[in-house]
Amino acid sequence: MTAKYATTCGVCSNRVSPGEEIARAGTGWGHVACADAAPAAGRPAATAPARAKKPARPDMPAPDGALEVWTDGACSGNPGPGGWAWATQDGRRGAGGESPTTNQRMEIRAALEAVRSLDGPLVVVSDSTYVVNCFRDRWWKGWIDRGWVTSAKKPVVSRDLWEPLITLVNERGDVSFRWVKGHSGDAMNDLVDALAVEQAQAVA
């Protein structure tokens, strides 16, 4: 099902925009991917207080000599016109847009295009917990083991983007992911955000 109103994911605490796919996550609602990794409804954790506040999970280890690439996606309307972008500190960039699309698809597309475009060890820096957690927490393995179905028995959303990204990352073996909080003063995150918004406006 899709969200009718803007709300907050009960798992990752990030924004859920109207039109985004949602699913039951514990006793609430959240992003489909977050719900996939959360305890099923009616199945409380063994120790509720421990579940209430988890310690921060460590970042994925960065490959030796890795190049950092920042990625971001943007969408107006969700679904609506959207854009994606990636950039490195040495000036390399990529960006594009399409319509209609969703914010989550643009986040995945940005990471996919970055990994496709850049050779050598990489750290993909993204403000999307959906993208980062897929690799850090190995959500992709469960999806593949179940035949691209989530634990909620729903087809994985945006498989057409996830499958080539997951395949490429696993084939390369030299790509890791790191989360950065959006709009927190990170100059490179702000740059790719602006580039993605610009692309979304261009296809509106």
Tab-separated table of C-alpha atoms in Angstrom:
chain	number	residue	atom	x	y	z
A	1	MET	CA	0.000	0.000	0.000
A	2	THR	CA	1.073	3.637	-0.313
A	3	ALA	CA	1.189	6.437	2.253
A	4	LYS	CA	-1.664	8.935	1.937
A	5	TYR	CA	0.010	11.555	4.101
A	6	ALA	CA	3.548	12.560	5.022
A	7	THR	CA	4.684	10.738	8.149
A	8	THR	CA	7.769	9.290	9.831
A	9	CYS	CA	9.036	5.743	9.347
A	10	GLY	CA	8.644	3.760	12.551
A	11	VAL	CA	11.960	1.994	11.944
A	12	CYS	CA	14.501	4.448	10.509
A	13	SER	CA	12.738	7.679	11.670
A	14	ASN	CA	13.169	9.250	8.219
A	15	ARG	CA	10.360	10.977	6.333
A	16	VAL	CA	7.771	8.917	4.471
A	17	SER	CA	6.320	10.994	1.642
A	18	PRO	CA	2.783	10.672	0.260
A	19	GLY	CA	2.732	8.006	-2.439
A	20	GLU	CA	5.651	5.970	-1.061
A	21	GLU	CA	5.215	2.216	-0.604
A	22	ILE	CA	4.753	1.345	3.084
A	23	ALA	CA	4.279	-1.812	5.137
A	24	ARG	CA	3.664	-2.844	8.724
A	25	ALA	CA	6.811	-2.522	10.828
A	26	GLY	CA	6.366	-3.933	14.312
A	27	THR	CA	3.295	-2.141	15.681
A	28	GLY	CA	3.514	0.786	13.242
A	29	TRP	CA	4.208	1.610	9.618
A	30	GLY	CA	7.408	2.277	7.711
A	31	HIS	CA	9.263	2.065	4.417
A	32	VAL	CA	8.843	-1.341	2.782
A	33	ALA	CA	12.570	-2.052	3.039
A	34	CYS	CA	12.682	-0.974	6.698
A	35	ALA	CA	9.659	-3.125	7.500
A	36	ASP	CA	11.421	-6.043	5.840
A	37	ALA	CA	14.201	-5.802	8.412
A	38	ALA	CA	11.951	-5.068	11.407
A	39	PRO	CA	10.127	-7.590	13.664
A	40	ALA	CA	6.748	-8.622	12.261
A	41	ALA	CA	3.589	-7.119	13.754
A	42	GLY	CA	2.402	-8.980	16.794
A	43	ARG	CA	5.831	-10.495	17.323
A	44	PRO	CA	7.456	-8.307	19.990
A	45	ALA	CA	11.171	-8.365	20.588
A	46	ALA	CA	12.452	-10.499	23.437
A	47	THR	CA	13.550	-7.434	25.365
A	48	ALA	CA	11.408	-4.420	24.541
A	49	PRO	CA	13.665	-1.736	26.093
A	50	ALA	CA	16.628	-2.952	24.024
A	51	ARG	CA	14.524	-2.707	20.861
A	52	ALA	CA	13.322	0.764	21.773
A	53	LYS	CA	16.764	2.296	21.320
A	54	LYS	CA	19.474	0.451	19.456
A	55	PRO	CA	23.114	1.479	19.607
A	56	ALA	CA	24.456	3.132	16.473
A	57	ARG	CA	25.484	0.549	13.917
A	58	PRO	CA	29.043	0.807	12.625
A	59	ASP	CA	29.755	1.955	9.101
A	60	MET	CA	30.826	-0.586	6.522
A	61	PRO	CA	34.622	-0.814	6.382
A	62	ALA	CA	36.033	1.312	3.571
A	63	PRO	CA	38.212	-0.465	0.983
A	64	ASP	CA	41.879	0.574	0.993
A	65	GLY	CA	42.485	3.651	-1.139
A	66	ALA	CA	38.768	4.182	-1.717
A	67	LEU	CA	37.394	7.194	-3.556
A	68	GLU	CA	34.395	8.821	-1.874
A	69	VAL	CA	31.408	9.607	-4.080
A	70	TRP	CA	28.344	11.450	-2.820
A	71	THR	CA	24.942	10.530	-4.278
A	72	ASP	CA	21.430	11.904	-3.950
A	73	GLY	CA	17.975	11.727	-5.473
A	74	ALA	CA	15.110	14.210	-5.577
A	75	CYS	CA	11.472	14.063	-6.622
A	76	SER	CA	8.632	16.566	-6.752
A	77	GLY	CA	5.264	15.000	-6.038
A	78	ASN	CA	6.501	11.455	-5.378
A	79	PRO	CA	5.557	10.217	-7.943
A	80	GLY	CA	6.488	13.110	-10.167
A	81	PRO	CA	9.480	14.600	-11.960
A	82	GLY	CA	12.721	13.440	-10.368
A	83	GLY	CA	16.463	13.758	-10.614
A	84	TRP	CA	19.588	11.930	-9.483
A	85	ALA	CA	23.201	13.037	-9.119
A	86	TRP	CA	26.633	11.924	-7.971
A	87	ALA	CA	29.848	13.876	-7.436
A	88	THR	CA	33.396	13.407	-6.156
A	89	GLN	CA	35.638	15.958	-4.485
A	90	ASP	CA	37.967	15.985	-7.499
A	91	GLY	CA	35.212	17.411	-9.708
A	92	ARG	CA	33.765	14.357	-11.438
A	93	ARG	CA	29.968	14.437	-11.685
A	94	GLY	CA	26.981	12.715	-13.202
A	95	ALA	CA	23.299	13.643	-13.181
A	96	GLY	CA	20.023	12.918	-14.929
A	97	GLY	CA	16.273	13.080	-14.567
A	98	GLU	CA	13.060	11.309	-15.508
A	99	SER	CA	9.327	11.615	-15.013
A	100	PRO	CA	7.289	10.195	-13.470
A	101	THR	CA	9.386	8.582	-10.769
A	102	THR	CA	9.799	8.478	-6.979
A	103	ASN	CA	12.372	9.772	-4.535
A	104	GLN	CA	13.483	6.253	-3.592
A	105	ARG	CA	14.029	5.288	-7.232
A	106	MET	CA	16.181	8.370	-7.754
A	107	GLU	CA	18.266	7.554	-4.652
A	108	ILE	CA	18.926	4.035	-5.975
A	109	ARG	CA	19.595	5.325	-9.506
A	110	ALA	CA	22.157	7.822	-8.200
A	111	ALA	CA	24.105	5.055	-6.457
A	112	LEU	CA	23.848	2.767	-9.495
A	113	GLU	CA	25.142	5.420	-11.898
A	114	ALA	CA	28.017	6.307	-9.575
A	115	VAL	CA	29.153	2.685	-9.251
A	116	ARG	CA	28.804	2.188	-13.007
A	117	SER	CA	30.816	5.314	-13.790
A	118	LEU	CA	33.739	5.099	-11.362
A	119	ASP	CA	36.442	2.436	-11.368
A	120	GLY	CA	38.485	1.384	-8.361
A	121	PRO	CA	37.560	1.125	-4.668
A	122	LEU	CA	34.570	3.301	-3.737
A	123	VAL	CA	32.705	4.564	-0.704
A	124	VAL	CA	29.205	5.655	-1.719
A	125	VAL	CA	28.071	8.406	0.662
A	126	SER	CA	24.279	8.748	0.706
A	127	ASP	CA	21.623	10.329	2.916
A	128	SER	CA	19.252	7.471	2.013
A	129	THR	CA	18.987	4.870	4.771
A	130	TYR	CA	17.112	2.739	2.234
A	131	VAL	CA	20.205	2.548	0.026
A	132	VAL	CA	22.838	2.354	2.767
A	133	ASN	CA	21.048	-0.193	4.949
A	134	CYS	CA	20.425	-2.496	1.996
A	135	PHE	CA	24.171	-3.119	1.846
A	136	ARG	CA	25.274	-2.492	5.431
A	137	ASP	CA	22.588	-4.805	6.824
A	138	ARG	CA	22.599	-7.135	3.803
A	139	TRP	CA	18.878	-6.802	3.097
A	140	TRP	CA	19.700	-7.757	-0.488
A	141	LYS	CA	20.637	-11.297	0.551
A	142	GLY	CA	17.181	-12.007	1.983
A	143	TRP	CA	15.523	-10.536	-1.092
A	144	ILE	CA	17.519	-12.781	-3.417
A	145	ASP	CA	17.089	-15.883	-1.231
A	146	ARG	CA	13.299	-15.354	-1.320
A	147	GLY	CA	13.208	-14.753	-5.073
A	148	TRP	CA	13.020	-10.939	-4.859
A	149	VAL	CA	10.221	-10.990	-2.316
A	150	THR	CA	10.335	-9.196	1.033
A	151	SER	CA	9.714	-10.907	4.364
A	152	ALA	CA	6.219	-9.387	4.164
A	153	LYS	CA	5.701	-11.474	0.986
A	154	LYS	CA	5.639	-8.374	-1.224
A	155	PRO	CA	7.682	-7.979	-4.410
A	156	VAL	CA	10.798	-5.867	-3.865
A	157	VAL	CA	10.014	-2.350	-5.078
A	158	SER	CA	12.314	-1.010	-7.825
A	159	ARG	CA	13.856	-4.400	-8.537
A	160	ASP	CA	14.829	-3.116	-12.007
A	161	LEU	CA	17.287	-0.753	-10.280
A	162	TRP	CA	18.192	-2.809	-7.235
A	163	GLU	CA	19.156	-5.930	-9.173
A	164	PRO	CA	21.855	-4.346	-11.371
A	165	LEU	CA	23.202	-2.314	-8.434
A	166	ILE	CA	23.430	-5.316	-6.113
A	167	THR	CA	24.944	-7.469	-8.854
A	168	LEU	CA	27.562	-4.848	-9.709
A	169	VAL	CA	28.518	-4.196	-6.074
A	170	ASN	CA	28.910	-7.920	-5.402
A	171	GLU	CA	30.870	-8.541	-8.605
A	172	ARG	CA	33.276	-5.705	-7.851
A	173	GLY	CA	33.819	-6.429	-4.179
A	174	ASP	CA	35.401	-2.994	-3.654
A	175	VAL	CA	32.360	-0.823	-2.889
A	176	SER	CA	31.074	0.167	0.556
A	177	PHE	CA	28.329	2.549	1.670
A	178	ARG	CA	28.210	5.253	4.329
A	179	TRP	CA	25.240	7.259	5.557
A	180	VAL	CA	25.333	11.037	5.934
A	181	LYS	CA	22.509	13.085	7.400
A	182	GLY	CA	20.885	15.194	4.709
A	183	HIS	CA	20.874	18.989	4.973
A	184	SER	CA	23.334	18.853	7.854
A	185	GLY	CA	26.031	21.107	6.418
A	186	ASP	CA	27.956	18.452	4.476
A	187	ALA	CA	29.101	20.447	1.443
A	188	MET	CA	29.194	17.506	-0.963
A	189	ASN	CA	25.778	16.264	0.143
A	190	ASP	CA	24.410	19.757	-0.424
A	191	LEU	CA	26.002	19.802	-3.881
A	192	VAL	CA	24.467	16.540	-5.105
A	193	ASP	CA	21.129	17.534	-3.590
A	194	ALA	CA	21.180	20.757	-5.620
A	195	LEU	CA	22.192	18.891	-8.785
A	196	ALA	CA	19.393	16.339	-8.338
A	197	VAL	CA	16.797	19.059	-7.722
A	198	GLU	CA	18.017	20.883	-10.835
A	199	GLN	CA	17.511	17.738	-12.919
A	200	ALA	CA	14.030	17.193	-11.474
A	201	GLN	CA	13.080	20.745	-12.387
A	202	ALA	CA	14.438	20.260	-15.916
A	203	VAL	CA	12.059	17.350	-16.624
A	204	ALA	CA	9.027	18.850	-14.857
